[in-house]
Every structure is written in structure tokens, then in C-alpha cells.
Amino acid sequence: MDRELALEFARVTEAAALASARWMGRGDKNAADDAATEAMRAVFDTIRMDGRVVIGEGEMDEAPMLYIGEKLGTCESGDLDFDIAVDPVEGTSVVAKGLNGSIAVLAAARRGCLLHAPDMYMNKIAVGPAAAGKVHLDAPVEQNLRNVAEALRKDVEDLTVVILDRPRHEEIIRRCRSVGTRIQLIQDGDVAPAVATAFPDSGIDMMMGIGGAPEGVIAAAAIRCLGGDMQARLCPDSPEEEARCRKMGLEDPRKILLLDDLVSGEGVIFAATGITDGSLLKGVKITSQGALTHTVVIRGRTGTVRFINALHRLEKKPYFGRGRCDCEEE
């Protein structure tokens, strides 16, 4: 069933990417997200599984679709029970501005195997298989860089580290530059760069910094499948957020979360489709013949990685309204 579901999940992220891509560069990030969410939800409802959203668009009173706790799929409880983490558009502002690096992404695992991360900040560090076990979240930045360089048989000056371009990362950036490490600053969306660390030809060796906790769990699913390494720590900034962490079962909200704490079990599946071009995936291209998508699907049980290039037939209309996908799978 994992094999069949992996391809079904590819259909889910393809639909979301196609719908969101209609809004590229049009300045409306909410419309891009709404379109992707609606398309993703529609395909989920055709899949034979008993799915439950554990990371989604928000609580039930905040999100009309793909809310936390929402049931997905056509089956009742049974052998096909999965927890689902979704981000219909990772990088909504990126899509709205027509920039690079946005994806539609999901992760799935057997019930209880995904950390139910609250919507708050998380400090993360991620590397690929060759550097697994060589980094620590509390180690000095310089030490982590030297360890990764040694593991990859590179000079520190030849490493490429991805960091979100935020004022909170000024010290990390300064310390990376002090040892000569190359830095790729991104505006939004750290899932794809984290996953890209596990692909030697991506050009990305390491991802570090503070980003979203839900995105951290989704990235951890792929990194686990690929044999990489990731550590994280939640960053609650209020008593209310600390209470949410404890409600999740984390007695110490600021403990270091290892990869097994974020994602466990073998039945993990990760799928992502590019919306705009990035280091890992190409974005949606609309041609006279239809729309081209580029998707990666990863299965934890076998470690299989599939890159899927697909051509989708598009219904031609003079205007594609809000929330419309207007695509038909070929």
C-alpha cells in the first residue's frame, strides 16, 4: 500500500502546484494558498486511506479545509490509517512575487509517528547522509561547519549553507562568513533546502536557523527517508505557547528534538511538487500543450526516490478565477 499511496500523494502535490502556479507573480499570496488548498483537498478525497491532518492550515475554526484533525480519504479506521502533514504552498509570498523556491508539499506516516508540532518557531539544523551524526544544535556554528566539511571531504570555504534572510540570523550569518563559508540567503520556505542537503548534486550542504515548526516536521520526514540528520528545538515565546508544547506531550518545551522525535517508523512518505524553480525541483511550466510539473516522491520503507515529470492537460479559459485549478490529469 505504501507504494500505491506514494504515487497517489504525488497527484495531491501536483494538483496543489498547478492551482497555485496560476497565481505566480500576481501579488495575492492568499489566493495562491487558497487555490492550492482546495485542489489538494479534492484529490485527497479520492484516495483509499484513513487519513488525519496533524499539521495543516490551522485549527478547525481558522481553516475551512485541511484543518488540524480533519479526516482525509475514503476509508474508515483500519489498516490504512495515516497522519498527514501538509503545506499546500510553502512560500506563499514567493509565489505572489514570482520568485524562486516555492513548493507544494506533504508528509505522511503511520498514526502517531509524526510530531504534532504547533504553529510556532523552531530552531533547526539539517544535513545529508554523509554528515549524519556530525552536527549538534548547541555546538558552535564554526564547529558544525568544520565537522560537515570534514565529512563531505570539502574545505569549509566550499560549503554552501542555506539560511533564512531574517534579522534573527545576523549572528549565524556573521559566524559563517568569518570562516569563509558560502551562504545562500532565502526569503521564505526552508523545507526544500533542508531536503536538498540529502542530494549531493543540489549544491546545498547544510541548512540552519529558525523557521516554522510545522515545516520542520515535514522536512524531517524526507530527511529520515534519505538517511540524513536533523535536530530541532521549539522556540515558544509566551506562556501560552509553552502550554501548547506540554499539551503535545513535551514536558520540556525547549529540549533538543532528534530526528526520531520528529518522525518515527518506517512507513514514512514524502511528496513535493515545484511551484516555482528551486534547488531541488523545477517549477510549473505552462506550454501550448499543457502544464509541466516536476515532483519528488520518497518512501521511507525502501528509501526509493522517484522524480516524476508530468504533462497535464489544461482547460483553456480567458480567466482563471480564485481557487480554480482548471487542470485535468493526462
Coordinates of C-alpha atoms in Angstrom, one line a residue:
M1 CA 0.0 0.0 0.0
D2 CA 2.9 2.4 0.7
R3 CA 3.9 2.1 -2.9
E4 CA 0.4 2.9 -4.2
L5 CA -0.1 5.8 -1.7
A6 CA 3.3 7.3 -2.7
L7 CA 2.0 7.8 -6.3
E8 CA -1.4 9.0 -5.1
F9 CA 0.3 11.6 -2.9
A10 CA 2.3 12.8 -6.0
R11 CA -1.1 13.5 -7.6
V12 CA -2.0 15.6 -4.5
T13 CA 1.0 17.8 -4.6
E14 CA 0.8 18.1 -8.4
A15 CA -2.8 19.4 -8.1
A16 CA -1.8 21.9 -5.5
A17 CA 1.2 23.2 -7.5
L18 CA -0.9 23.5 -10.7
A19 CA -3.5 25.5 -8.9
S20 CA -1.1 27.8 -7.1
A21 CA 1.0 28.4 -10.1
R22 CA -1.9 30.3 -11.7
W23 CA -1.2 33.0 -9.1
M24 CA 2.5 33.3 -9.6
G25 CA 3.6 37.0 -9.6
R26 CA 0.0 38.3 -9.2
G27 CA 0.6 39.7 -5.7
D28 CA -2.1 37.7 -3.9
K29 CA -0.5 35.1 -1.6
N30 CA -3.8 34.2 0.0
A31 CA -5.4 33.4 -3.4
A32 CA -2.4 31.2 -4.2
D33 CA -2.7 29.4 -0.9
D34 CA -6.5 29.0 -1.2
A35 CA -6.3 27.6 -4.7
A36 CA -3.6 25.0 -3.7
T37 CA -5.5 24.0 -0.5
E38 CA -8.7 23.4 -2.4
A39 CA -7.0 21.4 -5.1
M40 CA -5.1 19.3 -2.6
R41 CA -8.2 18.6 -0.6
A42 CA -10.1 17.5 -3.7
V43 CA -7.5 14.9 -4.6
F44 CA -7.1 13.6 -1.0
D45 CA -10.8 12.8 -1.1
T46 CA -10.3 10.3 -3.9
I47 CA -7.6 8.3 -2.1
R48 CA -8.3 5.0 -0.4
M49 CA -7.0 5.6 3.1
D50 CA -8.0 6.7 6.6
G51 CA -6.0 9.9 6.9
R52 CA -6.0 12.6 9.6
V53 CA -4.4 16.0 9.3
V54 CA -1.9 16.6 12.2
I55 CA -0.1 19.6 10.6
G56 CA -2.3 21.7 8.3
E57 CA -3.6 25.2 7.6
G58 CA -4.7 25.8 11.2
E59 CA -7.3 24.8 13.7
M60 CA -10.8 24.0 12.6
D61 CA -12.1 27.5 13.4
E62 CA -9.2 29.1 11.4
A63 CA -9.2 27.0 8.2
P64 CA -12.1 25.8 6.2
M65 CA -10.1 22.9 4.7
L66 CA -7.1 20.8 5.7
Y67 CA -7.5 21.9 9.3
I68 CA -5.8 20.0 12.1
G69 CA -7.9 17.0 12.9
E70 CA -9.7 16.8 9.5
K71 CA -10.3 13.4 8.1
L72 CA -8.9 12.6 4.6
G73 CA -9.5 9.7 2.3
T74 CA -12.4 7.3 1.6
C75 CA -11.8 4.7 4.3
E76 CA -12.8 4.4 7.9
S77 CA -10.4 3.4 10.6
G78 CA -8.3 0.3 9.7
D79 CA -5.0 -0.8 8.2
L80 CA -4.7 2.4 6.1
D81 CA -4.5 4.9 8.9
F82 CA -2.1 7.7 8.3
D83 CA -1.2 11.0 9.9
I84 CA -0.7 13.7 7.3
A85 CA 1.3 16.9 7.4
V86 CA 0.6 19.4 4.6
D87 CA 1.8 22.7 3.3
P88 CA -0.2 23.4 0.1
V89 CA 2.1 26.3 -0.6
E90 CA 5.5 26.5 1.1
G91 CA 6.4 30.1 0.3
T92 CA 3.2 31.9 -0.4
S93 CA 5.0 35.3 -0.6
V94 CA 7.5 33.7 -3.0
V95 CA 4.6 32.7 -5.4
A96 CA 2.9 36.1 -5.1
K97 CA 6.2 37.8 -6.1
G98 CA 7.1 35.3 -8.8
L99 CA 10.4 34.3 -7.0
N100 CA 12.2 31.0 -6.9
G101 CA 11.8 28.3 -4.3
S102 CA 8.1 27.6 -3.7
I103 CA 6.8 24.0 -3.4
A104 CA 3.6 22.1 -2.6
V105 CA 4.5 19.5 -0.1
L106 CA 3.2 16.8 2.2
A107 CA 4.5 14.1 4.5
A108 CA 2.6 11.0 5.8
A109 CA 3.4 8.4 8.4
R110 CA 1.5 5.8 10.3
R111 CA -0.8 7.0 13.1
G112 CA 1.2 8.6 15.9
C113 CA 4.6 8.7 14.1
L114 CA 4.6 12.5 13.3
L115 CA 5.3 15.1 15.9
H116 CA 2.1 17.3 16.2
A117 CA 4.2 20.5 16.0
P118 CA 2.3 23.6 17.0
D119 CA 2.4 26.7 14.8
M120 CA 5.4 28.4 16.3
Y121 CA 9.1 28.9 15.6
M122 CA 11.6 26.1 15.7
N123 CA 15.4 26.2 15.6
K124 CA 16.8 23.6 13.1
I125 CA 19.9 22.2 11.6
A126 CA 19.8 19.7 8.8
V127 CA 22.5 17.8 6.8
G128 CA 22.6 14.9 4.3
P129 CA 23.6 11.3 4.9
A130 CA 27.4 11.8 4.6
A131 CA 27.3 14.3 7.6
A132 CA 24.7 12.4 9.7
G133 CA 25.8 12.5 13.3
K134 CA 28.3 15.2 12.7
V135 CA 26.3 18.2 13.8
H136 CA 24.7 19.3 17.1
L137 CA 22.2 22.1 17.6
D138 CA 24.1 23.5 20.6
A139 CA 27.6 23.2 19.1
P140 CA 29.3 26.5 17.9
V141 CA 28.5 27.3 14.3
E142 CA 32.1 27.1 13.4
Q143 CA 32.5 23.6 14.8
N144 CA 29.4 22.3 12.9
L145 CA 30.8 23.8 9.7
R146 CA 34.2 22.1 10.2
N147 CA 32.6 18.8 11.0
V148 CA 30.4 18.9 7.9
A149 CA 33.3 19.9 5.7
E150 CA 35.4 17.0 7.0
A151 CA 32.5 14.5 6.5
L152 CA 32.0 15.8 2.9
R153 CA 35.7 16.0 2.2
K154 CA 35.5 19.6 1.4
D155 CA 37.1 22.8 2.6
V156 CA 35.0 24.9 4.9
E157 CA 35.2 27.6 2.2
D158 CA 33.5 25.3 -0.3
L159 CA 30.4 24.5 1.8
T160 CA 27.1 26.1 1.0
V161 CA 24.7 26.8 3.8
V162 CA 21.1 27.9 3.4
I163 CA 19.8 30.4 5.9
L164 CA 16.5 32.4 6.0
D165 CA 17.2 36.1 5.5
R166 CA 16.0 37.4 8.8
P167 CA 17.4 39.8 11.4
R168 CA 17.4 37.0 14.0
H169 CA 20.1 35.2 11.9
E170 CA 22.6 38.0 11.8
E171 CA 24.9 36.3 14.3
I172 CA 24.8 32.9 12.4
I173 CA 25.5 34.7 9.2
R174 CA 28.4 36.6 10.6
R175 CA 30.0 33.4 12.0
C176 CA 29.6 31.6 8.8
R177 CA 31.2 34.4 6.9
S178 CA 34.0 34.6 9.5
V179 CA 35.3 31.2 8.4
G180 CA 34.6 31.8 4.7
T181 CA 31.6 29.5 4.2
R182 CA 29.4 30.3 1.3
I183 CA 25.8 31.3 2.2
Q184 CA 22.6 31.2 0.3
L185 CA 20.1 33.5 1.9
I186 CA 16.4 32.7 1.1
Q187 CA 13.3 34.8 1.6
D188 CA 10.9 32.1 2.5
G189 CA 10.4 28.3 2.6
D190 CA 13.1 26.2 4.3
V191 CA 11.6 22.7 3.6
A192 CA 13.1 22.3 0.1
P193 CA 16.6 23.5 1.2
A194 CA 16.6 21.2 4.2
V195 CA 15.6 18.2 2.0
A196 CA 18.1 19.3 -0.7
T197 CA 21.0 18.7 1.8
A198 CA 20.4 14.9 1.2
F199 CA 21.0 15.3 -2.6
P200 CA 24.7 15.7 -3.4
D201 CA 24.0 17.4 -6.7
S202 CA 21.7 20.1 -5.2
G203 CA 24.6 22.3 -4.2
I204 CA 23.3 22.7 -0.7
D205 CA 25.3 21.1 2.2
M206 CA 23.6 22.4 5.3
M207 CA 20.5 24.3 6.4
M208 CA 20.3 26.1 9.7
G209 CA 18.3 28.7 11.5
I210 CA 14.9 29.4 13.0
G211 CA 11.8 28.8 10.9
G212 CA 8.4 27.3 11.2
A213 CA 7.9 24.2 13.4
P214 CA 5.4 22.5 11.1
E215 CA 7.8 22.9 8.2
G216 CA 10.5 21.3 10.3
V217 CA 8.5 18.2 10.8
I218 CA 7.7 17.9 7.1
A219 CA 11.4 18.3 6.2
A220 CA 12.3 15.8 8.8
A221 CA 10.1 13.2 7.1
A222 CA 12.1 13.4 3.9
I223 CA 15.5 13.6 5.7
R224 CA 14.6 10.4 7.7
C225 CA 13.7 8.6 4.5
L226 CA 17.0 9.7 2.9
G227 CA 19.3 8.8 5.8
G228 CA 20.2 12.4 6.6
D229 CA 20.2 14.1 10.0
M230 CA 18.3 16.8 11.7
Q231 CA 18.0 18.3 15.1
A232 CA 15.5 20.9 16.3
R233 CA 14.2 22.8 19.3
L234 CA 10.9 24.6 19.6
C235 CA 11.0 28.3 20.4
P236 CA 7.9 29.2 22.4
D237 CA 7.8 32.9 23.1
S238 CA 4.9 33.0 25.6
P239 CA 3.4 31.0 28.4
E240 CA 0.5 30.1 26.1
E241 CA 2.9 28.6 23.6
E242 CA 4.8 26.7 26.3
A243 CA 1.4 25.3 27.5
R244 CA 0.7 24.1 23.9
C245 CA 4.0 22.3 23.8
R246 CA 3.2 20.5 27.1
K247 CA -0.2 19.6 25.8
M248 CA 1.6 17.9 22.9
G249 CA 3.4 15.7 25.5
L250 CA 6.7 17.7 25.6
E251 CA 7.4 18.2 29.3
D252 CA 10.4 20.3 28.4
P253 CA 9.4 22.6 25.5
R254 CA 13.0 23.6 24.9
K255 CA 14.6 20.1 24.8
I256 CA 16.5 19.2 21.6
L257 CA 14.4 17.1 19.3
L258 CA 16.3 14.4 17.4
L259 CA 15.1 13.0 14.1
D260 CA 13.3 10.1 15.8
D261 CA 11.4 12.6 18.0
L262 CA 10.2 14.5 14.9
V263 CA 9.4 11.5 12.7
S264 CA 9.4 7.8 13.6
G265 CA 8.6 4.4 12.0
E266 CA 9.4 3.1 8.5
G267 CA 6.1 3.8 6.8
V268 CA 7.0 7.5 6.0
I269 CA 6.2 9.0 2.7
F270 CA 7.2 12.5 1.4
A271 CA 6.0 14.2 -1.7
A272 CA 6.6 17.6 -3.1
T273 CA 6.0 19.4 -6.4
G274 CA 7.7 22.6 -7.5
I275 CA 5.6 25.7 -8.0
T276 CA 8.4 28.0 -8.9
D277 CA 12.0 26.9 -9.8
G278 CA 14.2 25.8 -6.8
S279 CA 17.3 24.0 -5.9
L280 CA 15.5 20.6 -5.8
L281 CA 12.6 20.9 -8.1
K282 CA 11.6 22.8 -11.3
G283 CA 8.5 24.9 -11.1
V284 CA 5.3 24.6 -13.1
K285 CA 5.8 25.4 -16.8
I286 CA 2.7 26.3 -18.9
T287 CA 3.1 25.5 -22.6
S288 CA 0.9 25.3 -25.6
Q289 CA 0.5 21.6 -24.9
G290 CA -0.4 21.9 -21.2
A291 CA 1.4 22.3 -17.9
L292 CA 4.6 20.5 -16.9
T293 CA 5.2 19.6 -13.3
H294 CA 8.3 18.2 -11.5
T295 CA 7.7 16.1 -8.4
V296 CA 9.8 14.1 -6.0
V297 CA 8.3 11.2 -4.0
I298 CA 10.3 9.4 -1.3
R299 CA 9.4 6.2 0.6
G300 CA 11.0 5.5 3.9
R301 CA 10.4 1.8 3.9
T302 CA 12.6 1.3 0.8
G303 CA 14.5 4.6 0.6
T304 CA 13.2 4.9 -3.0
V305 CA 13.4 8.3 -4.6
R306 CA 11.3 9.0 -7.7
F307 CA 11.4 12.2 -9.7
I308 CA 8.3 12.5 -11.8
N309 CA 8.0 14.8 -14.8
A310 CA 4.3 15.0 -15.8
L311 CA 2.3 16.8 -18.6
H312 CA -1.2 17.9 -17.6
R313 CA -3.9 18.9 -20.0
L314 CA -5.3 22.3 -19.2
E315 CA -8.8 23.6 -19.8
K316 CA -8.4 26.9 -21.7
K317 CA -10.3 29.8 -20.3
P318 CA -9.8 33.5 -20.7
Y319 CA -9.5 34.0 -16.9
F320 CA -8.8 31.5 -14.1
G321 CA -10.7 32.6 -11.0
R322 CA -9.8 32.4 -7.4
G323 CA -9.5 28.9 -6.1
R324 CA -9.8 27.2 -9.5
C325 CA -7.3 24.5 -10.6
D326 CA -8.7 24.1 -14.2
C327 CA -6.4 21.2 -14.8
E328 CA -7.1 17.6 -15.9
E329 CA -4.6 14.8 -15.3
E330 CA -3.4 13.3 -18.6

